[in-house]
Coordinates of C-alpha atoms in Angstrom, one line a residue:
Chain A
M24 CA 51.9 77.6 72.0
A25 CA 49.2 75.4 71.0
L26 CA 47.9 74.2 74.4
Q27 CA 44.4 75.6 74.1
S28 CA 42.6 74.5 71.1
L29 CA 38.9 74.4 71.9
D30 CA 38.4 78.0 72.4
I31 CA 39.7 79.9 69.4
T32 CA 37.7 82.8 68.5
R33 CA 39.6 83.7 65.4
R34 CA 42.4 82.3 63.3
S35 CA 44.4 84.3 60.7
A36 CA 43.6 83.6 57.0
T37 CA 40.8 81.3 57.7
T38 CA 37.2 81.7 56.3
T39 CA 35.8 78.7 58.1
P40 CA 34.9 78.4 61.8
S41 CA 37.7 77.9 64.3
P42 CA 37.6 75.3 67.1
S43 CA 35.4 77.2 69.5
Q44 CA 33.4 74.6 71.4
R45 CA 34.8 75.9 74.8
Q46 CA 34.1 79.4 76.1
T47 CA 36.5 80.9 78.5
I48 CA 36.2 84.1 80.6
E49 CA 37.8 87.2 79.1
V50 CA 41.0 88.0 80.9
A51 CA 43.3 91.1 81.2
K52 CA 46.6 92.1 82.6
L53 CA 46.5 95.5 84.3
I54 CA 49.8 97.5 84.2
D55 CA 49.5 100.3 86.9
V56 CA 52.4 102.5 85.8
T57 CA 51.7 104.6 89.0
K58 CA 52.8 101.8 91.0
C59 CA 55.8 100.6 88.8
I60 CA 59.4 101.1 90.2
G61 CA 61.1 100.0 86.9
C62 CA 62.9 97.0 88.6
K63 CA 62.6 94.9 85.4
A64 CA 61.8 91.8 87.4
C65 CA 58.9 91.3 84.9
Q66 CA 61.4 91.4 82.1
V67 CA 63.5 88.6 83.8
A68 CA 60.6 86.6 84.7
C69 CA 59.3 86.7 81.0
M70 CA 62.8 85.4 79.8
E71 CA 62.9 82.8 82.5
W72 CA 59.5 81.4 81.9
N73 CA 59.7 81.5 78.1
D74 CA 63.4 80.4 78.2
T75 CA 64.7 83.0 75.8
R76 CA 67.8 84.9 76.2
D77 CA 68.8 88.3 74.7
A78 CA 72.3 89.2 73.5
V79 CA 74.2 91.3 76.1
G80 CA 73.7 94.9 75.1
A81 CA 75.6 98.1 75.6
N82 CA 74.7 100.9 78.2
H83 CA 73.3 103.9 76.4
G84 CA 73.4 106.2 79.4
V85 CA 69.8 105.4 80.3
L86 CA 68.1 102.5 82.0
D87 CA 66.4 101.3 79.0
N88 CA 67.8 97.8 78.4
P89 CA 67.4 96.3 76.0
T90 CA 66.5 99.6 74.2
D91 CA 63.7 97.9 72.3
L92 CA 61.6 94.8 72.1
T93 CA 63.2 91.9 70.3
E94 CA 62.4 88.3 69.3
N95 CA 63.8 87.3 72.7
S96 CA 62.7 90.2 74.8
W97 CA 58.8 90.1 74.6
T98 CA 58.5 92.9 77.2
V99 CA 60.8 95.8 77.9
M100 CA 60.6 98.7 80.4
R101 CA 60.7 102.1 78.8
Y102 CA 61.8 105.0 81.0
A103 CA 60.6 108.6 79.9
E104 CA 61.8 111.8 81.6
V105 CA 59.1 114.2 81.0
E106 CA 58.7 117.9 82.2
L107 CA 54.9 118.6 82.0
E108 CA 55.6 121.9 83.9
P109 CA 59.0 123.5 83.7
G110 CA 61.2 122.4 86.5
K111 CA 58.9 119.6 87.5
L112 CA 60.5 116.3 86.4
E113 CA 58.3 113.2 86.1
W114 CA 59.8 109.8 85.6
L115 CA 57.2 107.8 83.6
I116 CA 58.0 104.1 83.5
R117 CA 56.1 101.9 81.2
K118 CA 56.2 98.2 80.6
D119 CA 55.9 97.7 76.8
G120 CA 54.7 94.5 75.1
C121 CA 51.8 93.1 73.2
M122 CA 48.5 94.7 74.1
H123 CA 46.4 91.7 73.0
C124 CA 43.9 93.9 71.2
A125 CA 40.3 92.7 70.7
N126 CA 40.6 93.6 67.2
P127 CA 44.1 92.5 66.4
G128 CA 45.9 94.2 63.4
C129 CA 48.5 91.3 63.3
L130 CA 45.8 88.7 62.9
K131 CA 43.9 90.7 60.2
A132 CA 47.2 91.1 58.3
C133 CA 48.5 87.5 58.6
P134 CA 48.3 85.5 55.2
A135 CA 49.2 82.1 56.9
P136 CA 46.2 80.1 58.1
G137 CA 46.4 79.6 61.9
A138 CA 49.8 81.5 62.4
V139 CA 47.9 84.1 64.6
V140 CA 44.9 83.0 66.8
Q141 CA 42.8 84.8 69.3
Y142 CA 41.4 82.6 72.1
S143 CA 38.0 83.3 73.7
N144 CA 39.7 84.6 76.7
G145 CA 41.1 87.5 74.6
I146 CA 44.8 86.4 74.3
V147 CA 46.3 87.0 70.8
D148 CA 48.9 84.2 70.3
F149 CA 51.4 83.4 67.6
H150 CA 51.6 79.9 66.5
E151 CA 55.1 79.9 65.1
E152 CA 54.8 76.4 63.5
N153 CA 52.4 78.0 61.1
C154 CA 54.3 81.3 60.6
I155 CA 55.9 81.9 57.1
G156 CA 58.0 84.9 58.2
C157 CA 56.4 87.4 55.7
G158 CA 56.2 90.1 58.4
Y159 CA 52.7 91.2 57.6
C160 CA 51.7 91.1 61.2
I161 CA 54.4 93.7 61.9
T162 CA 52.8 95.9 59.2
G163 CA 49.4 95.3 60.7
C164 CA 50.2 96.0 64.3
P165 CA 49.2 99.5 65.6
F166 CA 51.6 99.2 68.6
N167 CA 54.7 98.1 66.7
I168 CA 55.1 94.9 68.8
P169 CA 55.9 91.8 66.8
R170 CA 59.6 91.1 66.0
L171 CA 61.0 89.0 63.2
S172 CA 63.8 86.6 64.2
R173 CA 66.9 86.6 62.1
K174 CA 67.7 83.1 63.3
D175 CA 64.5 81.4 62.2
S176 CA 62.5 83.9 60.2
K177 CA 59.7 83.5 62.5
V178 CA 57.8 86.3 64.4
Y179 CA 57.6 86.4 68.2
K180 CA 55.9 88.5 70.8
C181 CA 54.3 88.3 74.2
T182 CA 51.9 85.4 74.5
L183 CA 50.4 86.7 77.8
C184 CA 51.8 83.4 79.1
S185 CA 49.0 81.7 77.2
D186 CA 50.4 78.3 78.4
R187 CA 50.3 79.4 82.1
V188 CA 46.9 81.0 81.8
A189 CA 45.4 77.8 80.2
A190 CA 46.6 76.0 83.3
G191 CA 44.9 78.5 85.5
L192 CA 48.1 80.4 86.5
E193 CA 48.8 84.1 86.1
P194 CA 51.5 85.3 83.6
A195 CA 55.0 85.1 84.7
C196 CA 55.6 89.0 84.8
V197 CA 52.5 89.3 87.1
K198 CA 53.6 86.5 89.4
T199 CA 57.0 88.3 89.9
C200 CA 55.9 91.8 90.2
P201 CA 57.1 93.1 93.6
T202 CA 55.0 96.2 93.9
G203 CA 51.6 94.9 92.7
A204 CA 51.8 97.2 89.6
L205 CA 50.8 94.2 87.6
V206 CA 47.5 92.6 88.3
F207 CA 45.8 89.7 86.3
G208 CA 42.3 88.5 86.3
S209 CA 39.0 88.8 84.3
K210 CA 38.8 92.0 82.2
E211 CA 35.8 93.0 84.2
A212 CA 37.6 92.8 87.4
M213 CA 40.7 94.5 86.0
L214 CA 38.5 97.4 84.8
H215 CA 36.9 97.6 88.3
H216 CA 40.4 97.5 90.0
A217 CA 41.5 100.2 87.6
E218 CA 38.5 102.5 88.6
E219 CA 39.5 102.1 92.3
R220 CA 43.1 103.1 91.5
I221 CA 42.0 106.0 89.4
A222 CA 39.7 107.3 92.1
D223 CA 42.6 107.1 94.5
L224 CA 45.0 108.9 92.1
K225 CA 42.4 111.6 91.6
S226 CA 42.1 112.1 95.3
R227 CA 45.9 112.6 95.4
G228 CA 45.9 115.3 92.7
F229 CA 46.2 113.4 89.4
A230 CA 43.1 115.0 87.9
K231 CA 43.7 113.2 84.5
A232 CA 44.3 109.8 85.8
G233 CA 42.5 107.2 83.8
V234 CA 42.5 103.8 82.2
Y235 CA 44.0 102.9 78.8
D236 CA 41.9 100.4 77.0
P237 CA 41.8 102.0 73.5
K238 CA 38.5 101.7 71.7
G239 CA 40.1 102.0 68.3
V240 CA 41.1 98.3 68.6
D241 CA 37.8 97.4 70.4
G242 CA 39.8 97.4 73.7
T243 CA 42.8 95.6 74.8
H244 CA 43.6 92.6 77.1
V245 CA 46.6 94.4 78.5
I246 CA 45.3 97.7 80.0
Y247 CA 47.2 100.5 81.7
V248 CA 46.5 102.8 84.7
L249 CA 48.0 106.1 83.7
H250 CA 48.4 109.2 85.9
H251 CA 48.2 111.3 82.7
A252 CA 45.6 109.4 80.7
D253 CA 44.8 112.4 78.4
R254 CA 48.3 112.2 77.1
P255 CA 49.4 108.5 76.7
E256 CA 52.1 109.6 74.2
I257 CA 54.3 111.0 76.9
Y258 CA 54.7 107.4 78.1
S259 CA 57.4 106.6 75.6
G260 CA 55.1 107.0 72.7
L261 CA 52.0 105.0 73.7
P262 CA 49.7 105.7 70.9
K263 CA 46.9 108.1 71.7
D264 CA 44.1 106.6 69.6
P265 CA 45.5 103.3 68.0
S266 CA 43.6 101.5 65.3
I267 CA 44.3 99.0 62.6
G268 CA 44.4 102.1 60.2
A269 CA 42.9 102.9 56.7
M270 CA 45.7 101.4 54.8
V271 CA 45.7 98.1 56.5
E272 CA 41.9 97.9 56.5
L273 CA 42.0 98.6 52.8
W274 CA 44.7 96.1 52.1
K275 CA 43.2 93.3 54.2
G276 CA 39.6 94.4 54.0
A277 CA 38.0 95.6 50.8
A278 CA 40.9 94.9 48.5
K279 CA 40.6 91.1 49.0
P280 CA 37.1 90.5 47.8
L281 CA 37.2 93.3 45.3
A282 CA 40.3 92.2 43.6
S283 CA 39.2 88.6 43.6
L284 CA 35.9 89.6 42.1
A285 CA 37.7 91.7 39.4
L286 CA 39.9 88.7 38.4
G287 CA 36.9 86.5 38.3
A288 CA 35.0 89.0 36.2
V289 CA 37.9 89.4 33.6
A290 CA 37.8 85.6 33.3
A291 CA 34.1 85.4 33.0
G292 CA 34.0 88.3 30.6
A293 CA 36.6 86.6 28.4
F294 CA 34.7 83.4 28.3
L295 CA 31.5 85.1 27.4
H296 CA 33.1 87.1 24.8
Y297 CA 34.4 84.1 23.0
V298 CA 31.2 82.2 23.4
T299 CA 29.0 85.1 22.0
K300 CA 31.4 86.7 19.5
G301 CA 33.5 83.7 18.4
P302 CA 37.2 83.8 17.5
N303 CA 38.9 86.6 15.5
E304 CA 40.1 84.7 12.2
V305 CA 41.5 85.8 8.9
S306 CA 38.5 86.6 6.7
E307 CA 37.5 84.5 3.8
E308 CA 38.2 87.3 1.4
I309 CA 41.8 87.7 2.4
E310 CA 42.3 83.9 2.6
K311 CA 41.2 83.7 -1.1
E312 CA 43.5 86.4 -2.1
F313 CA 46.5 84.2 -1.0
E314 CA 45.1 80.9 -2.0
E315 CA 46.8 80.5 -5.6
Chain B
M28 CA 54.5 74.1 12.0
K29 CA 54.7 73.4 8.3
R30 CA 57.8 74.9 6.7
D31 CA 56.6 77.7 4.4
P32 CA 59.0 80.1 2.8
D33 CA 56.2 82.5 2.2
K34 CA 55.7 83.1 5.9
L35 CA 56.7 86.5 7.3
D36 CA 59.2 86.8 10.2
R37 CA 57.4 88.4 13.1
Y38 CA 59.5 87.8 16.2
T39 CA 63.2 86.8 16.4
A40 CA 64.2 83.8 18.5
P41 CA 65.7 86.1 21.3
E42 CA 62.5 88.1 21.3
R43 CA 60.5 84.9 21.8
V44 CA 62.7 83.5 24.5
N45 CA 62.7 86.8 26.3
H46 CA 58.9 86.9 26.0
W47 CA 58.4 83.4 27.4
L48 CA 60.9 84.1 30.3
V49 CA 58.8 87.1 31.3
A50 CA 55.7 85.0 31.1
F51 CA 56.9 82.2 33.1
A52 CA 58.2 84.5 35.8
F53 CA 55.0 86.3 35.8
I54 CA 52.8 83.3 36.1
L55 CA 54.9 82.1 39.1
L56 CA 54.6 85.5 40.7
A57 CA 50.9 85.7 40.1
L58 CA 50.3 82.3 41.7
S59 CA 52.6 82.9 44.6
G60 CA 51.3 86.5 45.1
L61 CA 47.7 85.4 45.1
A62 CA 48.5 82.8 47.7
L63 CA 49.7 85.4 50.1
F64 CA 46.9 87.7 49.2
H65 CA 43.7 86.0 50.1
P66 CA 43.0 82.9 52.2
A67 CA 40.9 81.5 49.2
F68 CA 44.1 81.3 47.2
Y69 CA 46.4 80.1 49.9
P70 CA 46.4 76.4 48.6
L71 CA 48.4 77.8 45.8
S72 CA 51.3 78.0 48.0
Q73 CA 51.5 74.3 47.8
L74 CA 52.8 74.7 44.1
F75 CA 55.8 76.2 45.7
G76 CA 56.6 73.9 48.6
G77 CA 54.3 75.5 51.2
G78 CA 53.8 78.8 52.8
I79 CA 57.4 79.5 53.7
W80 CA 58.8 78.6 50.4
T81 CA 56.3 80.8 48.7
R82 CA 57.3 83.7 51.0
I83 CA 61.0 83.0 50.2
L84 CA 60.6 82.6 46.5
H85 CA 58.1 85.3 45.6
P86 CA 60.5 88.1 45.8
F87 CA 63.3 86.4 44.1
I88 CA 61.2 85.5 41.2
G89 CA 60.2 89.2 41.2
V90 CA 63.9 89.9 40.7
A91 CA 64.0 87.5 37.8
L92 CA 61.1 89.4 36.3
I93 CA 62.8 92.8 36.7
F94 CA 65.7 91.5 34.6
S95 CA 63.7 89.6 32.0
F96 CA 61.1 92.4 31.6
G97 CA 63.8 95.0 31.7
S98 CA 65.4 93.3 28.7
M99 CA 62.2 93.2 27.0
F100 CA 61.4 96.8 27.7
F101 CA 64.6 97.9 26.0
R102 CA 64.0 95.6 23.1
F103 CA 60.4 96.8 22.4
R104 CA 60.2 100.4 23.7
K105 CA 60.8 102.1 20.3
L106 CA 58.5 99.6 18.5
C107 CA 55.7 100.5 21.2
V108 CA 55.7 104.3 20.8
L109 CA 52.1 105.1 20.4
T110 CA 51.3 107.2 17.3
P111 CA 48.1 109.1 16.5
A112 CA 47.0 106.2 14.3
D113 CA 47.4 104.0 17.2
W114 CA 45.1 106.1 19.4
E115 CA 42.6 106.1 16.5
W116 CA 42.8 102.4 16.5
L117 CA 42.2 102.3 20.2
R118 CA 39.0 104.4 19.8
H119 CA 37.6 101.8 17.4
A120 CA 38.8 98.8 19.5
R121 CA 35.2 98.2 20.8
E122 CA 33.8 97.8 17.4
M123 CA 36.5 95.2 16.6
M124 CA 35.9 93.3 19.8
G125 CA 32.3 93.2 18.7
G126 CA 33.3 91.5 15.5
D127 CA 33.3 94.5 13.0
D128 CA 36.9 95.5 11.9
R129 CA 35.9 97.4 8.7
N130 CA 36.5 100.8 10.3
M131 CA 39.9 99.8 12.0
P132 CA 42.7 102.0 11.1
E133 CA 45.6 100.1 9.6
A134 CA 47.7 98.5 12.5
G135 CA 51.6 98.3 12.1
K136 CA 53.7 95.6 13.4
L137 CA 52.0 96.0 16.8
N138 CA 48.5 97.5 17.1
G139 CA 47.5 100.3 19.6
G140 CA 46.2 97.8 22.2
Q141 CA 49.6 95.9 22.2
K142 CA 51.5 99.1 22.6
L143 CA 49.3 100.4 25.4
L144 CA 49.5 97.1 27.2
F145 CA 53.3 97.4 27.1
W146 CA 53.2 100.8 28.7
L147 CA 50.6 99.7 31.3
L148 CA 52.7 96.6 32.2
A149 CA 55.8 98.9 32.6
A150 CA 54.0 101.1 34.8
C151 CA 52.6 98.3 36.9
M152 CA 55.9 96.6 37.2
T153 CA 57.6 99.9 38.4
L154 CA 55.1 100.2 41.1
L155 CA 55.3 96.5 42.0
V156 CA 59.1 96.5 42.3
L157 CA 59.1 99.8 44.3
S158 CA 56.5 98.6 46.7
G159 CA 57.8 95.1 46.8
I160 CA 61.3 96.2 48.0
V161 CA 59.6 98.0 50.8
M162 CA 57.6 94.9 51.7
W163 CA 60.6 92.5 51.4
R164 CA 60.9 91.9 55.3
A165 CA 64.0 89.8 55.2
Y166 CA 66.2 92.5 53.7
F167 CA 64.7 96.0 53.3
S168 CA 61.6 96.7 55.5
F169 CA 63.7 97.8 58.4
L170 CA 64.7 100.8 56.3
F171 CA 61.2 102.1 56.1
P172 CA 58.7 103.6 58.6
P173 CA 55.4 101.6 59.2
G174 CA 53.3 104.1 57.3
V175 CA 55.4 103.7 54.1
I176 CA 55.3 99.8 54.5
R177 CA 51.4 99.9 54.9
L178 CA 51.0 102.1 51.9
A179 CA 53.4 99.8 49.9
A180 CA 51.3 96.8 50.8
V181 CA 48.1 98.5 49.4
V182 CA 50.0 99.6 46.3
H183 CA 51.5 96.2 45.8
A184 CA 48.2 94.3 46.2
A185 CA 46.1 96.8 44.0
T186 CA 48.8 96.8 41.2
G187 CA 49.3 93.2 41.4
A188 CA 45.6 92.6 40.9
G189 CA 45.5 95.1 38.1
M190 CA 48.6 93.5 36.3
I191 CA 47.0 90.0 36.7
S192 CA 43.8 91.4 35.0
L193 CA 45.9 93.0 32.2
I194 CA 47.7 89.7 31.5
M195 CA 44.5 87.7 31.7
G196 CA 43.2 90.1 29.0
H197 CA 46.4 89.7 27.1
I198 CA 46.2 85.8 27.1
Y199 CA 42.4 85.9 26.2
L200 CA 43.2 88.2 23.2
A201 CA 46.0 85.9 22.1
I202 CA 43.6 83.0 22.2
W203 CA 40.8 85.0 20.6
T204 CA 43.0 86.2 17.7
K205 CA 43.7 82.9 16.1
E206 CA 47.4 82.1 15.0
S207 CA 48.8 84.9 17.2
I208 CA 50.2 82.4 19.8
G209 CA 51.8 80.5 17.0
A210 CA 53.7 83.9 16.1
M211 CA 55.1 84.1 19.6
L212 CA 56.0 80.4 19.5
Y213 CA 57.5 80.0 16.2
G214 CA 58.3 83.6 15.1
K215 CA 56.5 83.2 11.7
V216 CA 53.1 84.2 10.5
R217 CA 51.1 83.5 7.3
R218 CA 50.8 86.4 4.9
A219 CA 47.0 86.3 5.1
W220 CA 47.2 86.6 8.8
A221 CA 49.6 89.6 8.6
K222 CA 47.2 91.4 6.1
Q223 CA 44.2 90.7 8.2
H224 CA 45.5 91.9 11.5
H225 CA 48.5 94.1 10.7
P226 CA 48.0 95.5 7.3
A227 CA 50.5 98.4 7.6
W228 CA 53.2 96.0 8.7
F229 CA 52.1 93.6 6.0
R230 CA 52.8 96.3 3.3
E231 CA 56.1 97.2 4.9
M232 CA 57.3 93.6 4.9
T233 CA 56.1 92.9 1.3
G234 CA 57.1 96.2 -0.3
G235 CA 53.6 97.0 -1.2
R236 CA 53.0 93.7 -3.0
K237 CA 49.8 91.9 -2.2

C-alpha cells in the first residue's frame, strides 16, 4: 500500500534519501494478552479489511486455525497450554503477526529497492509492486513473519493497516477487538497504558508482569503486555531476545562493502600491474630460435 | 588466425566449447548475483529484464553452470593434479609476476597457478551450489530451518565474491599472457609461445626437438 509517500524513514536497498519531508507521530499497537479471550475477531477483521481469504483448513484438535501465518492470514491467534507449576494450567493466548521492528531485519535483508519501507510513524510496510520474490525478508526476520505466496511469488505480512492509519483510523484488528485487549495510539501513550496494566497485574499477583518491547530490534511498534514477561517463549515461542542476528548482520552489513571493495581492488590491482609491468610476451631469444 | 601447420594443438574443440559455456554461464551468474547482493549493483538486474527475472533466472543459470562445469571438471581433473614441481612453480609465481621468469620451474601443459585455480573454483562452486539450494526460496528453502538459511546466505555471498575475484584474476592473467586467449579460442598455439610458457609440455609435444 503506497498511500503514504512523504514520510518514509527507510527504503530497502536504497542508498539515497527517501521521501521524508513529512514527520508523523510514532505509533504502536498494544496487545494485552491478559485481556485476550481468543475470539479471533481480529483475524476476521484483518481478512475483511484487507480482503484476503485463506483456504478452509482442517481441525487439528486445538483452536489454532489456521495453524500458522500465511500470505492470506497476516495475523493468527496462537493458543499455548502451559503448566508453570504442576497442576496449575494456564491458557496463554497470543495474537501473532508482524511486530513492526524499529530496526527491521526484513528491510535490511531486502535487495529490491523500495520493496520494504519504514514510515516515520514506525510502520514497516511491504510494497509488493517492487517485490522480486527472493524471500530474503523471510531470512532476515527475527520473528518469522513474512510469507511467500505460491500464487504470485510476492511476500505478504501485516501492514498494521498502514492505509487506515494514514487516514487517521486505527487498524482493523484494534477496531474490532471486543475486550479492549488491542489498543492503538502513539507509542508513548501505549507504553504508558502498558505501565498501568502492569501495575494492575502486579497488584493481582502477577509479579513478573511486564511489557514486551524488545531492545534487540530497537523496540517494536507492536508491543505486548505479558503476565509472564520474564518468559516470553512460553507464549507459543515469542522470542526472548530477538535481534537481526550475527549472520544476517554479516551478510547485509560488513559483507556488502568489503566484498565490493575487494572486487574493486582486484580490478585496480590488475590494471596497475599491467601498466607497471607490461604484458607477458614470448622473449626475443625464443622468437629468434623459431624464426628460420 | 593464420593457418600454420607448425602450431601445436592445445585445446580440442569440445574442450573449448565447454570452457566458453562455463564462462558464459558464470558471467551471467556474476552479474545477476551482484545485482541481488548490493544496491549499488542492482541496476545490473536490467540486463536480465528487471529484478523479478533476475531472481527467477539466477538459480537456473546456476543449474546450467553445475552441468557445464561438472563436465569440465571430469575433463580436466587428471590434468590438474598438482605435482611437487607445480608447488615449486607457485612459490616462484611472484617473481614471474614481477617480470622475471628465469627461476621458474618448467611448467607442463598447465602451470601450477592454472591447476590451483581449477581446484579453488571447484571448491567455490561446491559451496555455491550447496548454499544456493538452501536459498532457493521457490523450491527448497522450506526444507531448512532459518539458521541454516542465514548461514547459507553468508556462505553464498562470501564464496560468490571470492569466486568473482578468482575469475577476474583468471581473465587478467589471460590478457597479461599474450596469445593465451587465442589458445582457448582457436585451440592452437605457436611453438615459441609453448616453449616460453609451458616448456615441459613443449618438449612432450615435440619429442625433445626444439
